[in-house]
Backbone as CSV, one residue per row, in Angstrom:
resi,resn,N_x,N_y,N_z,CA_x,CA_y,CA_z,C_x,C_y,C_z
1,MET,0.842,-1.191,0.000,0.000,0.000,0.000,0.886,1.253,0.000
2,HIS,0.382,2.290,-0.643,1.030,3.601,-0.634,0.204,4.565,0.207
3,LEU,0.793,5.683,0.524,0.143,6.681,1.374,-0.252,7.896,0.542
4,ALA,-1.550,8.206,0.530,-2.041,9.415,-0.135,-2.229,10.495,0.919
5,GLU,-2.066,11.744,0.495,-2.317,12.863,1.415,-2.953,14.004,0.648
6,LEU,-3.854,14.691,1.353,-4.464,15.911,0.839,-4.279,16.993,1.886
7,ASN,-3.782,18.125,1.445,-3.653,19.300,2.292,-4.313,20.447,1.537
8,VAL,-5.283,21.090,2.172,-6.029,22.161,1.529,-5.747,23.471,2.249
9,GLY,-5.416,24.482,1.488,-5.255,25.831,2.032,-6.087,26.804,1.218
10,ARG,-6.427,27.923,1.828,-7.134,28.979,1.082,-6.277,30.230,1.148
11,LEU,-5.822,30.684,-0.012,-4.973,31.865,-0.092,-5.668,33.085,0.513
12,LEU,-4.882,33.955,1.119,-5.407,35.199,1.681,-5.891,36.163,0.602
13,ALA,-5.389,35.974,-0.599,-5.700,36.873,-1.714,-5.640,36.075,-3.010
14,PRO,-6.180,36.615,-4.109,-6.065,35.920,-5.395,-4.607,35.629,-5.733
15,ARG,-4.377,34.577,-6.489,-3.001,34.124,-6.737,-2.124,35.138,-7.457
16,GLU,-2.711,36.145,-8.112,-1.928,37.187,-8.786,-1.564,38.335,-7.835
17,ASP,-2.116,38.331,-6.644,-1.950,39.416,-5.677,-0.530,39.405,-5.080
18,PRO,0.080,40.573,-4.903,1.432,40.648,-4.317,1.537,40.022,-2.926
19,ARG,0.433,39.947,-2.184,0.494,39.370,-0.833,0.810,37.882,-0.838
20,VAL,0.548,37.207,-1.947,0.840,35.770,-2.025,1.911,35.463,-3.078
21,ARG,2.551,36.498,-3.588,3.546,36.335,-4.660,4.668,35.377,-4.276
22,GLU,5.244,35.549,-3.084,6.379,34.703,-2.702,5.983,33.229,-2.682
23,PHE,4.801,32.941,-2.166,4.332,31.559,-2.182,4.190,31.055,-3.619
24,MET,3.497,31.811,-4.450,3.260,31.395,-5.827,4.566,31.230,-6.598
25,GLU,5.526,32.132,-6.364,6.805,32.068,-7.073,7.634,30.851,-6.677
26,ASN,7.331,30.239,-5.545,8.101,29.087,-5.074,7.381,27.753,-5.240
27,LEU,6.168,27.768,-5.766,5.417,26.517,-5.936,6.175,25.491,-6.774
28,ASP,6.651,25.898,-7.940,7.354,24.950,-8.810,8.609,24.416,-8.130
29,ARG,9.303,25.275,-7.419,10.539,24.867,-6.717,10.243,23.803,-5.662
30,ILE,9.243,24.051,-4.812,8.936,23.118,-3.731,8.316,21.840,-4.294
31,ASN,7.387,21.982,-5.253,6.798,20.787,-5.867,7.861,19.964,-6.589
32,GLY,8.778,20.639,-7.262,9.859,19.933,-7.949,10.741,19.171,-6.981
33,LEU,11.022,19.768,-5.832,11.800,19.072,-4.802,11.051,17.823,-4.358
34,GLY,9.760,17.968,-4.091,8.964,16.816,-3.667,9.031,15.683,-4.676
35,LYS,8.924,16.017,-5.954,8.945,15.003,-6.999,10.287,14.276,-7.102
36,ARG,11.343,14.911,-6.636,12.674,14.290,-6.680,13.015,13.526,-5.408
37,MET,12.143,13.588,-4.413,12.419,12.943,-3.131,12.281,11.428,-3.239
38,PRO,13.142,10.705,-2.526,12.939,9.250,-2.451,11.555,8.960,-1.864
39,GLY,10.859,8.039,-2.456,9.544,7.654,-1.956,8.383,8.394,-2.596
40,PHE,8.668,9.455,-3.370,7.593,10.163,-4.055,7.035,9.260,-5.152
41,VAL,5.703,9.241,-5.300,5.055,8.421,-6.317,4.314,9.278,-7.336
42,TRP,3.455,10.201,-6.878,2.570,10.918,-7.792,2.069,12.207,-7.149
43,MET,1.763,13.201,-7.997,1.187,14.470,-7.543,0.101,14.908,-8.515
44,MET,-1.039,15.352,-7.994,-2.070,15.956,-8.820,-1.543,17.308,-9.273
45,GLU,-1.591,17.546,-10.580,-1.065,18.797,-11.106,-2.119,19.519,-11.927
46,GLY,-1.968,20.818,-12.016,-2.903,21.642,-12.766,-2.455,21.865,-14.196
47,ASP,-3.251,22.651,-14.894,-2.997,22.923,-16.307,-2.691,24.388,-16.591
48,SER,-2.486,25.185,-15.558,-2.334,26.630,-15.764,-0.916,27.065,-16.086
49,GLY,0.011,26.131,-16.141,1.367,26.481,-16.524,2.294,26.688,-15.346
50,PRO,3.548,27.023,-15.640,4.566,27.193,-14.608,4.164,28.230,-13.557
51,GLY,4.543,27.952,-12.327,4.322,28.899,-11.237,2.905,28.918,-10.689
52,THR,2.081,27.970,-11.094,0.701,27.963,-10.612,0.374,26.721,-9.801
53,GLY,1.263,25.727,-9.781,0.994,24.503,-9.038,-0.328,23.918,-9.482
54,ASN,-1.152,23.567,-8.532,-2.471,23.036,-8.866,-3.551,24.015,-8.434
55,THR,-3.268,25.302,-8.568,-4.224,26.307,-8.122,-5.431,26.421,-9.043
56,ASP,-5.435,25.703,-10.159,-6.621,25.744,-11.015,-7.654,24.692,-10.613
57,ALA,-7.327,23.809,-9.679,-8.281,22.819,-9.172,-9.083,23.458,-8.047
58,MET,-10.205,24.016,-8.410,-11.017,24.745,-7.436,-11.831,23.804,-6.555
59,ILE,-12.049,24.239,-5.346,-12.935,23.547,-4.413,-14.126,24.468,-4.200
60,ASP,-15.316,23.925,-4.409,-16.556,24.710,-4.294,-16.534,25.955,-5.179
61,GLY,-15.843,25.879,-6.326,-15.792,26.998,-7.263,-14.952,28.166,-6.806
62,ASP,-14.188,27.998,-5.746,-13.394,29.085,-5.163,-11.944,28.987,-5.640
63,PRO,-11.478,29.933,-6.458,-10.119,29.860,-7.004,-9.013,30.130,-5.978
64,GLN,-9.359,30.537,-4.777,-8.317,30.787,-3.774,-7.957,29.538,-2.966
65,TYR,-8.718,28.460,-3.128,-8.333,27.201,-2.494,-7.172,26.586,-3.260
66,VAL,-6.210,26.057,-2.535,-5.049,25.400,-3.124,-4.972,23.987,-2.546
67,PRO,-5.447,22.994,-3.284,-5.333,21.614,-2.804,-4.002,21.002,-3.234
68,ASN,-3.370,20.305,-2.321,-2.149,19.566,-2.630,-2.456,18.100,-2.385
69,LEU,-2.418,17.300,-3.431,-2.756,15.882,-3.353,-1.586,15.085,-3.912
70,THR,-0.992,14.240,-3.071,0.170,13.462,-3.486,0.045,12.029,-2.984
71,VAL,0.875,11.157,-3.551,0.986,9.766,-3.111,2.462,9.466,-2.874
72,TRP,2.717,8.770,-1.790,4.078,8.425,-1.368,4.174,6.930,-1.100
73,GLU,5.387,6.405,-1.209,5.581,4.978,-0.932,5.255,4.637,0.508
74,ASP,5.549,5.588,1.417,5.337,5.328,2.843,5.312,6.643,3.616
75,ALA,4.937,6.559,4.865,4.825,7.751,5.704,6.186,8.396,5.949
76,LYS,7.220,7.591,6.073,8.554,8.135,6.334,9.001,9.051,5.195
77,SER,8.740,8.667,3.960,9.126,9.492,2.811,8.405,10.830,2.831
78,LEU,7.105,10.811,3.091,6.339,12.054,3.166,6.820,12.908,4.331
79,ARG,7.024,12.302,5.480,7.478,13.041,6.667,8.834,13.709,6.401
80,THR,9.725,13.007,5.738,11.042,13.577,5.416,10.882,14.817,4.548
81,PHE,10.061,14.733,3.510,9.846,15.890,2.640,9.231,17.059,3.408
82,VAL,8.187,16.794,4.171,7.458,17.866,4.862,8.302,18.543,5.923
83,PHE,9.016,17.767,6.722,9.657,18.311,7.913,11.184,18.406,7.868
84,ASP,11.817,17.820,6.840,13.290,17.796,6.808,13.881,18.419,5.549
85,THR,13.111,19.219,4.830,13.622,19.910,3.645,13.220,21.385,3.735
86,ILE,13.530,22.139,2.707,13.149,23.558,2.673,11.623,23.726,2.752
87,HIS,10.874,22.690,2.405,9.414,22.736,2.552,9.039,23.162,3.970
88,LYS,9.796,22.711,4.953,9.513,23.046,6.358,9.484,24.561,6.576
89,GLN,10.369,25.292,5.906,10.418,26.753,6.062,9.157,27.401,5.496
90,PHE,8.657,26.893,4.384,7.422,27.433,3.807,6.217,27.029,4.649
91,PHE,6.223,25.810,5.145,5.152,25.335,6.016,5.058,26.218,7.264
92,ALA,6.192,26.584,7.821,6.221,27.421,9.029,5.684,28.827,8.757
93,ARG,5.705,29.257,7.515,5.258,30.611,7.152,3.850,30.623,6.546
94,LYS,3.122,29.534,6.639,1.815,29.431,5.967,0.847,30.542,6.359
95,ALA,0.937,31.059,7.569,0.020,32.125,8.011,0.220,33.418,7.222
96,GLU,1.370,33.565,6.570,1.615,34.758,5.750,0.802,34.735,4.459
97,TRP,0.436,33.539,3.992,-0.207,33.399,2.690,-1.594,32.777,2.737
98,PHE,-1.906,32.064,3.823,-3.150,31.302,3.883,-4.014,31.709,5.059
99,GLU,-5.322,31.623,4.840,-6.281,31.846,5.915,-6.178,30.715,6.928
100,VAL,-6.568,30.999,8.153,-6.721,29.947,9.149,-8.106,29.357,8.908
101,LEU,-8.136,28.095,8.545,-9.416,27.445,8.264,-10.022,26.943,9.575
102,GLY,-11.309,27.062,9.697,-11.990,26.698,10.934,-12.234,25.214,11.094
103,GLN,-11.793,24.409,10.129,-11.985,22.970,10.218,-10.759,22.245,9.692
104,GLN,-10.724,20.957,9.946,-9.608,20.116,9.514,-9.368,20.297,8.013
105,HIS,-8.093,20.399,7.624,-7.758,20.626,6.217,-6.681,19.678,5.698
106,PHE,-6.345,18.658,6.484,-5.304,17.710,6.107,-5.792,16.294,6.399
107,VAL,-5.510,15.385,5.468,-5.873,13.985,5.672,-4.895,13.085,4.918
108,MET,-4.681,11.898,5.471,-3.908,10.848,4.803,-4.740,9.573,4.807
109,TRP,-4.458,8.688,3.860,-5.091,7.373,3.813,-4.261,6.470,2.922
110,TRP,-4.458,5.165,3.101,-3.712,4.178,2.327,-4.419,3.892,1.017
111,VAL,-3.646,3.780,-0.065,-4.180,3.454,-1.389,-3.386,2.288,-1.977
112,GLU,-4.024,1.564,-2.865,-3.333,0.490,-3.590,-2.215,1.099,-4.435
113,GLU,-1.124,0.383,-4.576,-0.046,0.842,-5.453,-0.600,1.058,-6.848
114,GLY,-0.225,2.162,-7.469,-0.683,2.498,-8.805,-1.935,3.367,-8.827
115,HIS,-2.614,3.490,-7.688,-3.845,4.301,-7.647,-3.491,5.779,-7.530
116,GLN,-4.130,6.601,-8.363,-3.988,8.052,-8.302,-5.341,8.621,-7.902
117,PRO,-5.497,9.007,-6.647,-6.810,9.466,-6.190,-7.238,10.762,-6.865
118,SER,-8.529,10.888,-7.070,-9.083,12.126,-7.614,-9.246,13.131,-6.474
119,LEU,-9.422,14.391,-6.834,-9.673,15.404,-5.818,-10.981,15.105,-5.090
120,ASP,-11.995,14.643,-5.803,-13.266,14.296,-5.145,-13.066,13.190,-4.113
121,GLU,-12.304,12.166,-4.465,-12.014,11.082,-3.520,-11.296,11.629,-2.287
122,ALA,-10.313,12.476,-2.518,-9.543,13.046,-1.411,-10.426,13.912,-0.509
123,LEU,-11.311,14.694,-1.115,-12.215,15.525,-0.319,-13.183,14.674,0.497
124,GLU,-13.578,13.516,-0.043,-14.416,12.584,0.727,-13.658,12.074,1.946
125,ARG,-12.369,11.766,1.778,-11.555,11.303,2.914,-11.413,12.413,3.953
126,LEU,-11.214,13.629,3.487,-11.123,14.755,4.408,-12.430,14.907,5.187
127,ASP,-13.546,14.773,4.504,-14.846,14.857,5.163,-15.007,13.743,6.202
128,MET,-14.528,12.540,5.877,-14.557,11.426,6.842,-13.805,11.797,8.114
129,ARG,-12.613,12.368,7.927,-11.805,12.728,9.097,-12.480,13.839,9.890
130,ARG,-13.071,14.804,9.215,-13.765,15.881,9.905,-14.920,15.335,10.747
131,LYS,-15.655,14.377,10.203,-16.842,13.847,10.886,-16.517,12.815,11.954
132,ASN,-15.483,11.990,11.710,-15.223,10.842,12.577,-13.907,10.893,13.336
133,GLY,-13.100,11.919,13.100,-11.765,11.935,13.688,-10.882,10.936,12.966
134,ASP,-9.756,10.610,13.561,-8.815,9.670,12.948,-9.362,8.250,12.982
135,THR,-9.378,7.617,11.818,-9.750,6.209,11.685,-8.765,5.583,10.713
136,GLU,-8.883,4.295,10.486,-7.987,3.632,9.527,-8.243,4.094,8.093
137,HIS,-9.368,4.765,7.854,-9.731,5.210,6.510,-9.350,6.658,6.203
138,ALA,-9.074,7.436,7.247,-8.756,8.863,7.092,-8.096,9.323,8.381
139,PHE,-6.851,9.795,8.294,-6.105,10.064,9.518,-5.060,11.145,9.325
140,GLY,-4.450,11.537,10.453,-3.377,12.518,10.464,-2.105,11.930,11.051
141,TRP,-1.139,12.788,11.298,0.172,12.354,11.792,0.084,11.638,13.135
142,ASP,-0.725,12.135,14.053,-0.809,11.526,15.386,-1.300,10.072,15.294
143,TYR,-2.233,9.820,14.415,-2.742,8.462,14.226,-1.605,7.549,13.784
144,LEU,-0.795,7.989,12.845,0.328,7.177,12.384,1.322,6.916,13.511
145,LYS,1.600,7.954,14.288,2.538,7.776,15.411,2.013,6.751,16.395
146,SER,0.710,6.772,16.652,0.137,5.839,17.623,0.154,4.391,17.118
147,ARG,0.315,4.211,15.820,0.345,2.864,15.225,1.771,2.347,15.072
148,GLY,2.753,3.192,15.411,4.150,2.769,15.336,4.679,2.938,14.000
Protein backbone atom coordinates (compact mmCIF):
# COMPACT_ATOMS: atom_id res chain seq x y z
CA MET A 1 0.00 0.00 0.00
CA HIS A 2 1.03 3.60 -0.63
CA LEU A 3 0.14 6.68 1.37
CA ALA A 4 -2.04 9.42 -0.13
CA GLU A 5 -2.32 12.86 1.42
CA LEU A 6 -4.46 15.91 0.84
CA ASN A 7 -3.65 19.30 2.29
CA VAL A 8 -6.03 22.16 1.53
CA GLY A 9 -5.25 25.83 2.03
CA ARG A 10 -7.13 28.98 1.08
CA LEU A 11 -4.97 31.87 -0.09
CA LEU A 12 -5.41 35.20 1.68
CA ALA A 13 -5.70 36.87 -1.71
CA PRO A 14 -6.07 35.92 -5.40
CA ARG A 15 -3.00 34.12 -6.74
CA GLU A 16 -1.93 37.19 -8.79
CA ASP A 17 -1.95 39.42 -5.68
CA PRO A 18 1.43 40.65 -4.32
CA ARG A 19 0.49 39.37 -0.83
CA VAL A 20 0.84 35.77 -2.02
CA ARG A 21 3.55 36.33 -4.66
CA GLU A 22 6.38 34.70 -2.70
CA PHE A 23 4.33 31.56 -2.18
CA MET A 24 3.26 31.40 -5.83
CA GLU A 25 6.80 32.07 -7.07
CA ASN A 26 8.10 29.09 -5.07
CA LEU A 27 5.42 26.52 -5.94
CA ASP A 28 7.35 24.95 -8.81
CA ARG A 29 10.54 24.87 -6.72
CA ILE A 30 8.94 23.12 -3.73
CA ASN A 31 6.80 20.79 -5.87
CA GLY A 32 9.86 19.93 -7.95
CA LEU A 33 11.80 19.07 -4.80
CA GLY A 34 8.96 16.82 -3.67
CA LYS A 35 8.94 15.00 -7.00
CA ARG A 36 12.67 14.29 -6.68
CA MET A 37 12.42 12.94 -3.13
CA PRO A 38 12.94 9.25 -2.45
CA GLY A 39 9.54 7.65 -1.96
CA PHE A 40 7.59 10.16 -4.05
CA VAL A 41 5.06 8.42 -6.32
CA TRP A 42 2.57 10.92 -7.79
CA MET A 43 1.19 14.47 -7.54
CA MET A 44 -2.07 15.96 -8.82
CA GLU A 45 -1.07 18.80 -11.11
CA GLY A 46 -2.90 21.64 -12.77
CA ASP A 47 -3.00 22.92 -16.31
CA SER A 48 -2.33 26.63 -15.76
CA GLY A 49 1.37 26.48 -16.52
CA PRO A 50 4.57 27.19 -14.61
CA GLY A 51 4.32 28.90 -11.24
CA THR A 52 0.70 27.96 -10.61
CA GLY A 53 0.99 24.50 -9.04
CA ASN A 54 -2.47 23.04 -8.87
CA THR A 55 -4.22 26.31 -8.12
CA ASP A 56 -6.62 25.74 -11.01
CA ALA A 57 -8.28 22.82 -9.17
CA MET A 58 -11.02 24.74 -7.44
CA ILE A 59 -12.94 23.55 -4.41
CA ASP A 60 -16.56 24.71 -4.29
CA GLY A 61 -15.79 27.00 -7.26
CA ASP A 62 -13.39 29.09 -5.16
CA PRO A 63 -10.12 29.86 -7.00
CA GLN A 64 -8.32 30.79 -3.77
CA TYR A 65 -8.33 27.20 -2.49
CA VAL A 66 -5.05 25.40 -3.12
CA PRO A 67 -5.33 21.61 -2.80
CA ASN A 68 -2.15 19.57 -2.63
CA LEU A 69 -2.76 15.88 -3.35
CA THR A 70 0.17 13.46 -3.49
CA VAL A 71 0.99 9.77 -3.11
CA TRP A 72 4.08 8.43 -1.37
CA GLU A 73 5.58 4.98 -0.93
CA ASP A 74 5.34 5.33 2.84
CA ALA A 75 4.82 7.75 5.70
CA LYS A 76 8.55 8.14 6.33
CA SER A 77 9.13 9.49 2.81
CA LEU A 78 6.34 12.05 3.17
CA ARG A 79 7.48 13.04 6.67
CA THR A 80 11.04 13.58 5.42
CA PHE A 81 9.85 15.89 2.64
CA VAL A 82 7.46 17.87 4.86
CA PHE A 83 9.66 18.31 7.91
CA ASP A 84 13.29 17.80 6.81
CA THR A 85 13.62 19.91 3.64
CA ILE A 86 13.15 23.56 2.67
CA HIS A 87 9.41 22.74 2.55
CA LYS A 88 9.51 23.05 6.36
CA GLN A 89 10.42 26.75 6.06
CA PHE A 90 7.42 27.43 3.81
CA PHE A 91 5.15 25.34 6.02
CA ALA A 92 6.22 27.42 9.03
CA ARG A 93 5.26 30.61 7.15
CA LYS A 94 1.82 29.43 5.97
CA ALA A 95 0.02 32.12 8.01
CA GLU A 96 1.62 34.76 5.75
CA TRP A 97 -0.21 33.40 2.69
CA PHE A 98 -3.15 31.30 3.88
CA GLU A 99 -6.28 31.85 5.92
CA VAL A 100 -6.72 29.95 9.15
CA LEU A 101 -9.42 27.45 8.26
CA GLY A 102 -11.99 26.70 10.93
CA GLN A 103 -11.99 22.97 10.22
CA GLN A 104 -9.61 20.12 9.51
CA HIS A 105 -7.76 20.63 6.22
CA PHE A 106 -5.30 17.71 6.11
CA VAL A 107 -5.87 13.99 5.67
CA MET A 108 -3.91 10.85 4.80
CA TRP A 109 -5.09 7.37 3.81
CA TRP A 110 -3.71 4.18 2.33
CA VAL A 111 -4.18 3.45 -1.39
CA GLU A 112 -3.33 0.49 -3.59
CA GLU A 113 -0.05 0.84 -5.45
CA GLY A 114 -0.68 2.50 -8.80
CA HIS A 115 -3.85 4.30 -7.65
CA GLN A 116 -3.99 8.05 -8.30
CA PRO A 117 -6.81 9.47 -6.19
CA SER A 118 -9.08 12.13 -7.61
CA LEU A 119 -9.67 15.40 -5.82
CA ASP A 120 -13.27 14.30 -5.14
CA GLU A 121 -12.01 11.08 -3.52
CA ALA A 122 -9.54 13.05 -1.41
CA LEU A 123 -12.21 15.53 -0.32
CA GLU A 124 -14.42 12.58 0.73
CA ARG A 125 -11.55 11.30 2.91
CA LEU A 126 -11.12 14.75 4.41
CA ASP A 127 -14.85 14.86 5.16
CA MET A 128 -14.56 11.43 6.84
CA ARG A 129 -11.80 12.73 9.10
CA ARG A 130 -13.76 15.88 9.91
CA LYS A 131 -16.84 13.85 10.89
CA ASN A 132 -15.22 10.84 12.58
CA GLY A 133 -11.76 11.93 13.69
CA ASP A 134 -8.82 9.67 12.95
CA THR A 135 -9.75 6.21 11.68
CA GLU A 136 -7.99 3.63 9.53
CA HIS A 137 -9.73 5.21 6.51
CA ALA A 138 -8.76 8.86 7.09
CA PHE A 139 -6.10 10.06 9.52
CA GLY A 140 -3.38 12.52 10.46
CA TRP A 141 0.17 12.35 11.79
CA ASP A 142 -0.81 11.53 15.39
CA TYR A 143 -2.74 8.46 14.23
CA LEU A 144 0.33 7.18 12.38
CA LYS A 145 2.54 7.78 15.41
CA SER A 146 0.14 5.84 17.62
CA ARG A 147 0.34 2.86 15.22
CA GLY A 148 4.15 2.77 15.34
